[in-house]
mmCIF file of C-alpha atoms and ligand atoms in Angstrom:
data_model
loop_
_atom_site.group_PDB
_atom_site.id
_atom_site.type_symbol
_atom_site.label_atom_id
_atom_site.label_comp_id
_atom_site.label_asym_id
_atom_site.label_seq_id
_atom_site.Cartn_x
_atom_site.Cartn_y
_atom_site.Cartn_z
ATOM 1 C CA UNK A 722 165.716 -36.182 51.404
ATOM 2 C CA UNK A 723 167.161 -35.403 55.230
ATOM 3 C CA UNK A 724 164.275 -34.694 57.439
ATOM 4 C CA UNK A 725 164.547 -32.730 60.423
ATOM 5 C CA UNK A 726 163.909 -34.242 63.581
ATOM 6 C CA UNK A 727 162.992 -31.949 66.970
ATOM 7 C CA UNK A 728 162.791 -34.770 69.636
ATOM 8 C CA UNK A 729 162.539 -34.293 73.617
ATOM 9 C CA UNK A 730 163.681 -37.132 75.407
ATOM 10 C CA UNK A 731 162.256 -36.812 79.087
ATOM 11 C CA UNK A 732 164.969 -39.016 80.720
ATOM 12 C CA UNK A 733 163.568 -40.318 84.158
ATOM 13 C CA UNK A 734 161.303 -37.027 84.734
ATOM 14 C CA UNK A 735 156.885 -36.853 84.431
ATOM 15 C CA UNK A 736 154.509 -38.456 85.862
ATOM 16 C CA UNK A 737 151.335 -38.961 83.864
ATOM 17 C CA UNK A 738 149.352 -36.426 85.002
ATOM 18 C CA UNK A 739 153.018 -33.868 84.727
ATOM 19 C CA UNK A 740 152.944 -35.034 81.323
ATOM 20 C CA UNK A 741 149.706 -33.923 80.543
ATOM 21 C CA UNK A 742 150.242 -30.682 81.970
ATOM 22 C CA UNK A 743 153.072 -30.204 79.740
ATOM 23 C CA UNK A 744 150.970 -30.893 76.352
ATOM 24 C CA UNK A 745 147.992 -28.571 77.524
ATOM 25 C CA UNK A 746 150.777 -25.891 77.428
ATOM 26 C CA UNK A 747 153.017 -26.793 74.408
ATOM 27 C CA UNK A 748 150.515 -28.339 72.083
ATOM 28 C CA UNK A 749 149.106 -24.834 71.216
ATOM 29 C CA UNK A 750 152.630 -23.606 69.980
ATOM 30 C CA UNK A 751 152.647 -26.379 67.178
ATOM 31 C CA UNK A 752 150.859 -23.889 65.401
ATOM 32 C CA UNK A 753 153.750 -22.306 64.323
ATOM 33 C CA UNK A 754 155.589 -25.225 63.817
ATOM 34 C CA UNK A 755 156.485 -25.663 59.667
ATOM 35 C CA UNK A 756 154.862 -28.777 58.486
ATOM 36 C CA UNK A 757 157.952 -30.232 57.290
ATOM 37 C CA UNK A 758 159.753 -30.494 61.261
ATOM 38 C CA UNK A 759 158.751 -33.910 62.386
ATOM 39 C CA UNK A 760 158.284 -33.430 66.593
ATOM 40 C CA UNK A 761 159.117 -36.319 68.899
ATOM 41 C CA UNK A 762 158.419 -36.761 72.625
ATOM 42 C CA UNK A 763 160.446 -39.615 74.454
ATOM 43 C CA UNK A 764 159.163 -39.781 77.815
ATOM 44 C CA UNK A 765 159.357 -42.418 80.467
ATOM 45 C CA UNK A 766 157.412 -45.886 79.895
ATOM 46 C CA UNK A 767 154.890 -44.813 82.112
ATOM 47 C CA UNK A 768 153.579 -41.952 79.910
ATOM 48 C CA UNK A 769 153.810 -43.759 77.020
ATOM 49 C CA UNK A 770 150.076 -45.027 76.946
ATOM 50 C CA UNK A 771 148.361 -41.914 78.220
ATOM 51 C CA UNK A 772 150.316 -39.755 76.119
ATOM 52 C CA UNK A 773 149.552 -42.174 72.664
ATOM 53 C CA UNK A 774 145.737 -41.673 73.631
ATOM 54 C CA UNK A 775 146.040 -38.160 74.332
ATOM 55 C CA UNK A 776 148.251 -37.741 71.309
ATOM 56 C CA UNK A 777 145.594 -39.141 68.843
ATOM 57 C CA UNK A 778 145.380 -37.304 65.743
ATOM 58 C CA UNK A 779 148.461 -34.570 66.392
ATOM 59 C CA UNK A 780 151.103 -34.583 64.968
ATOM 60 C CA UNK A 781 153.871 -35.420 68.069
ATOM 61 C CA UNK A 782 155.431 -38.959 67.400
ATOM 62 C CA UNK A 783 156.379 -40.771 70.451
ATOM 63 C CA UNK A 784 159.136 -42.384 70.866
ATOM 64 C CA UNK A 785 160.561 -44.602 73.823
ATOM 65 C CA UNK A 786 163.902 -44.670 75.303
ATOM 66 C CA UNK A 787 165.047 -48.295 75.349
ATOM 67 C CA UNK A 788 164.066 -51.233 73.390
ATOM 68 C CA UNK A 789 164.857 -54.970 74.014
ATOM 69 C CA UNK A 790 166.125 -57.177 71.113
ATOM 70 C CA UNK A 791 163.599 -60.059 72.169
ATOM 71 C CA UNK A 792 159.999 -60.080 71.698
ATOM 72 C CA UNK A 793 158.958 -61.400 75.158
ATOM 73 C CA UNK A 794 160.766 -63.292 77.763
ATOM 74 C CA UNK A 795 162.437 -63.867 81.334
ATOM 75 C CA UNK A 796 163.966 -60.266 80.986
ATOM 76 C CA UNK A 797 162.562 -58.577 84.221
ATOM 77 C CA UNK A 798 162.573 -54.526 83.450
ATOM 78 C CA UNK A 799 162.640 -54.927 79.960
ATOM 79 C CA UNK A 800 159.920 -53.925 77.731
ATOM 80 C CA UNK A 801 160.115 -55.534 74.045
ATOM 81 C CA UNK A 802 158.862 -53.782 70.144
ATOM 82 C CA UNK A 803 155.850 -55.174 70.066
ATOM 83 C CA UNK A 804 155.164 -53.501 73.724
ATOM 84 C CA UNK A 805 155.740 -50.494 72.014
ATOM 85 C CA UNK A 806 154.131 -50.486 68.413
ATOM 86 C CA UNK A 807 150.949 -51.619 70.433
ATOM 87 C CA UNK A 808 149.930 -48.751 71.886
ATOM 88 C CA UNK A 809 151.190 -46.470 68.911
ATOM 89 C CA UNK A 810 155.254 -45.511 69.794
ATOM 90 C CA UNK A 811 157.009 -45.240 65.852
ATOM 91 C CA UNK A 812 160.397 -44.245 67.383
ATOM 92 C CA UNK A 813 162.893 -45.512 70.078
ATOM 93 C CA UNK A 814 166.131 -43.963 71.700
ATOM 94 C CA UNK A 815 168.960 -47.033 71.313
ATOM 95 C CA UNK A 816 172.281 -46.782 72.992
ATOM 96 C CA UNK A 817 172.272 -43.844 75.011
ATOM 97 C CA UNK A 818 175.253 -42.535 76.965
ATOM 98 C CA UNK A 819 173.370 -42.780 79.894
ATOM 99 C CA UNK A 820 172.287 -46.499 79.232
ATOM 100 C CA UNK A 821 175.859 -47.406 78.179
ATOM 101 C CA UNK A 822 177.294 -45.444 81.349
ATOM 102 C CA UNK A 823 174.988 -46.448 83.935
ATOM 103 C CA UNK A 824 173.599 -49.569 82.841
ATOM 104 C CA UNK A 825 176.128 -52.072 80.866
ATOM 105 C CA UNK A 826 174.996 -51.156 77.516
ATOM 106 C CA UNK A 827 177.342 -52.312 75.227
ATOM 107 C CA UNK A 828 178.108 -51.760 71.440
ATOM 108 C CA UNK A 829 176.976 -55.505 70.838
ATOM 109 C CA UNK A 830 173.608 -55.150 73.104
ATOM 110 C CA UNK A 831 173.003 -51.603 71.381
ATOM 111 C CA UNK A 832 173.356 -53.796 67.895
ATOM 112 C CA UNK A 833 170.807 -56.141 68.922
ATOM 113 C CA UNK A 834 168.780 -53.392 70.267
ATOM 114 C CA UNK A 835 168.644 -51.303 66.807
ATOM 115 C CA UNK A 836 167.726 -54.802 64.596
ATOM 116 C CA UNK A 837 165.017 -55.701 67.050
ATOM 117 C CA UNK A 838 163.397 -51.987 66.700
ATOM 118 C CA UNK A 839 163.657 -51.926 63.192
ATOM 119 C CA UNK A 840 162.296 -55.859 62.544
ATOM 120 C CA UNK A 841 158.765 -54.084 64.243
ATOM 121 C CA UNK A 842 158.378 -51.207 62.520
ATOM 122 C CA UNK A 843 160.243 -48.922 64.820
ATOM 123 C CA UNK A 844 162.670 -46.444 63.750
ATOM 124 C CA UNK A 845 166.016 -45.898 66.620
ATOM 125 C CA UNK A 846 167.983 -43.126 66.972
ATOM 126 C CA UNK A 847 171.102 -44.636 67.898
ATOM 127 C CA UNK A 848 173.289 -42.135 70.220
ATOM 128 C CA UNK A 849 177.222 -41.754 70.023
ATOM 129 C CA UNK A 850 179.663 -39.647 70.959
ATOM 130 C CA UNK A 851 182.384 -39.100 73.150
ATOM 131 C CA UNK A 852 183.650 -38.608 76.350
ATOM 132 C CA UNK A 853 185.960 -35.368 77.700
ATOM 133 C CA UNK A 854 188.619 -37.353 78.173
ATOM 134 C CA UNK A 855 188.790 -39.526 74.630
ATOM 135 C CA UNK A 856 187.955 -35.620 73.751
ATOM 136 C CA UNK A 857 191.164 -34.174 75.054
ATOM 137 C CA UNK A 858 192.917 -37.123 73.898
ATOM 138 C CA UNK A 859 191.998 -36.549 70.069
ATOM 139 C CA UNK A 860 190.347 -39.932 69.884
ATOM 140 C CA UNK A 861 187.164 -38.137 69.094
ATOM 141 C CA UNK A 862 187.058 -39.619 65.114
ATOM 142 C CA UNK A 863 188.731 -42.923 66.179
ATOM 143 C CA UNK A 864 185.168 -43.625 69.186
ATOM 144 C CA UNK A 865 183.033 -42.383 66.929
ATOM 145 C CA UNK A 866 183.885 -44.490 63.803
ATOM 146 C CA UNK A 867 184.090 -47.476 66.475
ATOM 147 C CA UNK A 868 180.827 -46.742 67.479
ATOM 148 C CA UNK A 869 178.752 -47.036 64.275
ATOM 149 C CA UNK A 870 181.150 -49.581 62.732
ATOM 150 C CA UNK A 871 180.084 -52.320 65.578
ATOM 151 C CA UNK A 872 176.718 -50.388 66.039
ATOM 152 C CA UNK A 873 175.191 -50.549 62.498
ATOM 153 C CA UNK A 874 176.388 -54.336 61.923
ATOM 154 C CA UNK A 875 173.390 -55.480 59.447
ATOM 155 C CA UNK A 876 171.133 -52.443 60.589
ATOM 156 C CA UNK A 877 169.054 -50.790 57.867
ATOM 157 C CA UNK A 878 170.214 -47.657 57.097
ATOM 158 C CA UNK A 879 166.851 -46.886 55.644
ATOM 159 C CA UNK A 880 165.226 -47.136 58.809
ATOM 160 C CA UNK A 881 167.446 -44.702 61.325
ATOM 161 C CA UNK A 882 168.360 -41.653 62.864
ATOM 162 C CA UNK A 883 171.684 -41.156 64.199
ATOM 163 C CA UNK A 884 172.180 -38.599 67.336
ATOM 164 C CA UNK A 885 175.457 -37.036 67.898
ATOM 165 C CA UNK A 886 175.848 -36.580 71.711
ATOM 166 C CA UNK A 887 179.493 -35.523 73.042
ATOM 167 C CA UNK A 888 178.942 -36.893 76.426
ATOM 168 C CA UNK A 889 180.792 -33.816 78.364
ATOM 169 C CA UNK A 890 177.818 -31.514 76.881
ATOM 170 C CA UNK A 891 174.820 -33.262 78.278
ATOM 171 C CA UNK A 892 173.265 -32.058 80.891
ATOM 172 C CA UNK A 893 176.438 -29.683 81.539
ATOM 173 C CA UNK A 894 175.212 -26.202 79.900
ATOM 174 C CA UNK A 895 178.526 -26.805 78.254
ATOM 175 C CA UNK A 896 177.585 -27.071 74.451
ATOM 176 C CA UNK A 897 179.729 -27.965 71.902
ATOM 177 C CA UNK A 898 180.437 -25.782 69.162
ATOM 178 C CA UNK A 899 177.811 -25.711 66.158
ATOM 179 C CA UNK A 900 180.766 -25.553 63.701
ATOM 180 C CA UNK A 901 182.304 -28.196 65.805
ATOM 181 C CA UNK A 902 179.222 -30.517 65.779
ATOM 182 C CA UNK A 903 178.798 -29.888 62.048
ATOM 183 C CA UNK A 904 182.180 -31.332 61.480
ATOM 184 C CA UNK A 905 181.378 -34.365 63.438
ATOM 185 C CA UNK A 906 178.202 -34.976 61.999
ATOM 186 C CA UNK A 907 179.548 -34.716 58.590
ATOM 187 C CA UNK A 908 182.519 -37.244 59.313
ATOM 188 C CA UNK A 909 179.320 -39.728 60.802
ATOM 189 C CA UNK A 910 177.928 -39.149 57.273
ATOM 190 C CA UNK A 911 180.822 -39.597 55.332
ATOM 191 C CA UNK A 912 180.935 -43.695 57.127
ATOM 192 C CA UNK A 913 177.187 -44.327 56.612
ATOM 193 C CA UNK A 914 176.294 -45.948 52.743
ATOM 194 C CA UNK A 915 173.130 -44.100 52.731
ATOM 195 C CA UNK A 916 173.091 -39.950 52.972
ATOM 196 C CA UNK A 917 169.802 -39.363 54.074
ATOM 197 C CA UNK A 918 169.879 -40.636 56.864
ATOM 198 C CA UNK A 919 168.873 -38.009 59.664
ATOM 199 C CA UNK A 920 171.637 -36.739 61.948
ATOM 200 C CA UNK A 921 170.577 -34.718 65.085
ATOM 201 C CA UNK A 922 172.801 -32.733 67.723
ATOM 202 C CA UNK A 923 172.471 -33.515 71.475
ATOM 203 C CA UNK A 924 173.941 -32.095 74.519
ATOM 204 C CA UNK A 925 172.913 -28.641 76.150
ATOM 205 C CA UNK A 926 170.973 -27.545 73.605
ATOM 206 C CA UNK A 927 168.675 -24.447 74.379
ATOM 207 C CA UNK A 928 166.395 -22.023 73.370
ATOM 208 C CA UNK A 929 169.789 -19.616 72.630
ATOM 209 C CA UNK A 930 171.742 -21.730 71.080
ATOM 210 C CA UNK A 931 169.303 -23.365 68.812
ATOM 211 C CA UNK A 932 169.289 -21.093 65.943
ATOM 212 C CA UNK A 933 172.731 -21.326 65.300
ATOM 213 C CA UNK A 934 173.054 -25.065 66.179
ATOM 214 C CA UNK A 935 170.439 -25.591 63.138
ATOM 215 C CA UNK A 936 171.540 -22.620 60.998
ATOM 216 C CA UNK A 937 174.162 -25.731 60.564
ATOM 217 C CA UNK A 938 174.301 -27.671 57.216
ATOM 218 C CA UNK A 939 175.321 -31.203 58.042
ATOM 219 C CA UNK A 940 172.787 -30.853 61.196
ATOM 220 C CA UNK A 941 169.189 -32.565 60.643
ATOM 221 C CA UNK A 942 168.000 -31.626 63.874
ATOM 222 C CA UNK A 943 168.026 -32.168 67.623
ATOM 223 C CA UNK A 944 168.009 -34.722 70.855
ATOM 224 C CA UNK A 945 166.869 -32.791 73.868
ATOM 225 C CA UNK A 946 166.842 -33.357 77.670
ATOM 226 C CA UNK A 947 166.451 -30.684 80.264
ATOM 227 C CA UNK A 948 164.799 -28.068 78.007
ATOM 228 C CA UNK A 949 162.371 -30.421 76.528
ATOM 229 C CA UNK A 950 160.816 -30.386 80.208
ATOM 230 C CA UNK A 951 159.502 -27.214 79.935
ATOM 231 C CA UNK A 952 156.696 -26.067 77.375
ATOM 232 C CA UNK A 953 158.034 -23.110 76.479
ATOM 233 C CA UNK A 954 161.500 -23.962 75.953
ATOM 234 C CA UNK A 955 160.634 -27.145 74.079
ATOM 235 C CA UNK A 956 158.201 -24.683 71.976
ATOM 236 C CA UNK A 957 160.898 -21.960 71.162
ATOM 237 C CA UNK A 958 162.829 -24.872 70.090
ATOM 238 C CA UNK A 959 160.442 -26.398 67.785
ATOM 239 C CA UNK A 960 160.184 -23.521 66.232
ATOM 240 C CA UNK A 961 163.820 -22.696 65.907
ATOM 241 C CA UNK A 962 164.373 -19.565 63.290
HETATM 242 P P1 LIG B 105 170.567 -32.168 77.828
HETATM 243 O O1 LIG B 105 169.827 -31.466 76.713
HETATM 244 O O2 LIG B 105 169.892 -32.062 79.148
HETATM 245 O O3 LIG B 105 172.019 -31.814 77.831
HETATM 246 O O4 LIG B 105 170.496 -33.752 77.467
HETATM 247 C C1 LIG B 105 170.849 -34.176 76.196
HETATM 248 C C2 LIG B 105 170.474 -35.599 76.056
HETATM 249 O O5 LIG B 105 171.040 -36.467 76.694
HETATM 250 C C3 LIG B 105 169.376 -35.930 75.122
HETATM 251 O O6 LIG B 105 169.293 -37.296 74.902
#
């Protein structure tokens, strides 16, 4: 069985004390929330031990946004699984366009990344997608496949969620099509050997396009940045119709 996935990842935004604020507000809305949508908060480091405490006994699963493949070490900035699992995080953001842009992740690091979450008990959600120009060019199914084939190299399919994030729709307001990202997400599918894996959508997605984004079949849920921030977005989200 797919589950769906709702997950906010925070990016570089909350202090602690923002980050509380936020849950005083949204945590009331899980209410509503059916039983079977699993809700995920990703936010900085920083938050992660407050918000595990403050967390206790609700039923948001935190998850960070980078992992490193060794357990401890001369890695300055890093932060390693166990780090993690300690204070209570179950899920971790792996290979994100914004790591591979900004920061020199590669397909090989993002590999070690994914084996060193899973060998600890953590479950990644590996990102992929493309850019507007391998867009324009057509090489959309060609990066894609690329992706996962060098990504998923000995990684437990048993153990993952995959996000599909074209790159030109993050953070743009420029969405890509629900139909669109249904085809995408089914041609991820068709190259992974196990089908329940989760697949999520990323990229612009909002409180008025999120009906129709999950109204989609081959869509397991969603990766989201700027409208996580706010409780009430996140909330109409969560609770998607
Ligand atoms: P936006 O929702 O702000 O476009 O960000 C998407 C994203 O990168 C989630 O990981």
């Amino acid at each position: 069985m797919r589950k769906i996935v709702i997950a906010g990842n925070w990016k570089m935004f909350k202090t602690q004390a923002e980050s509380e604020d936020f849950l005083r507000e949204f945590l009331p809305h899980l209410e509503e929330t059916p039983e079977a949508r699993e809700v995920l908060l990703c936010p900085p480091f920083t938050d992660l031990n407050s918000l595990s405490k403050y967390l206790h006994g609700s039923r948001i699963q935190l998850g960070a946004q980078n992992v490193h493949w060794e357990e401890y070490g001369a890695y300055t900035g890093e932060i390693s699984a166990p780090m993690l699992t300690e204070i209570g995080v179950r899920f971790v953001i792996v290979g994100h366009s914004e790591r591979r842009q900004y920061f020199g992740e590669t397909d090989s690091t993002v590999n070690l990344r994914l084996k060193a979450a899973q060998k600890h008990g953590l479950t990644p959600i590996l990102c992929v997608g493309e850019t507007k120009k391998q867009r324009d060019a057509g090489e959309t199914e060609s990066i894609i496949t690329a992706q996962l084939d060098k990504d998923l190299v000995d990684v437990n399919q048993g153990n993952l969620i995959i996000a599909y994030e074209p790159i030109w729709a993050i953070g743009t307001g420029d969405t890509c099509e629900a139909m669109e990202a249904n085809r995408v997400i089914g041609l991820i599918r068709s190259q992974l050997r196990n089908s329940n894996v989760s697949i999520q959508y990323g990229g612009s997605v909002k409180p008025n396009n999120i009906d129709e984004i999950m109204a989609q079949p081959e869509i397991d849920g969603v990766l989201v940045g700027g409208a996580s921030l706010e409780p009430a977005s996140f909330a109409r989200i969560i609770n998607y119709q």
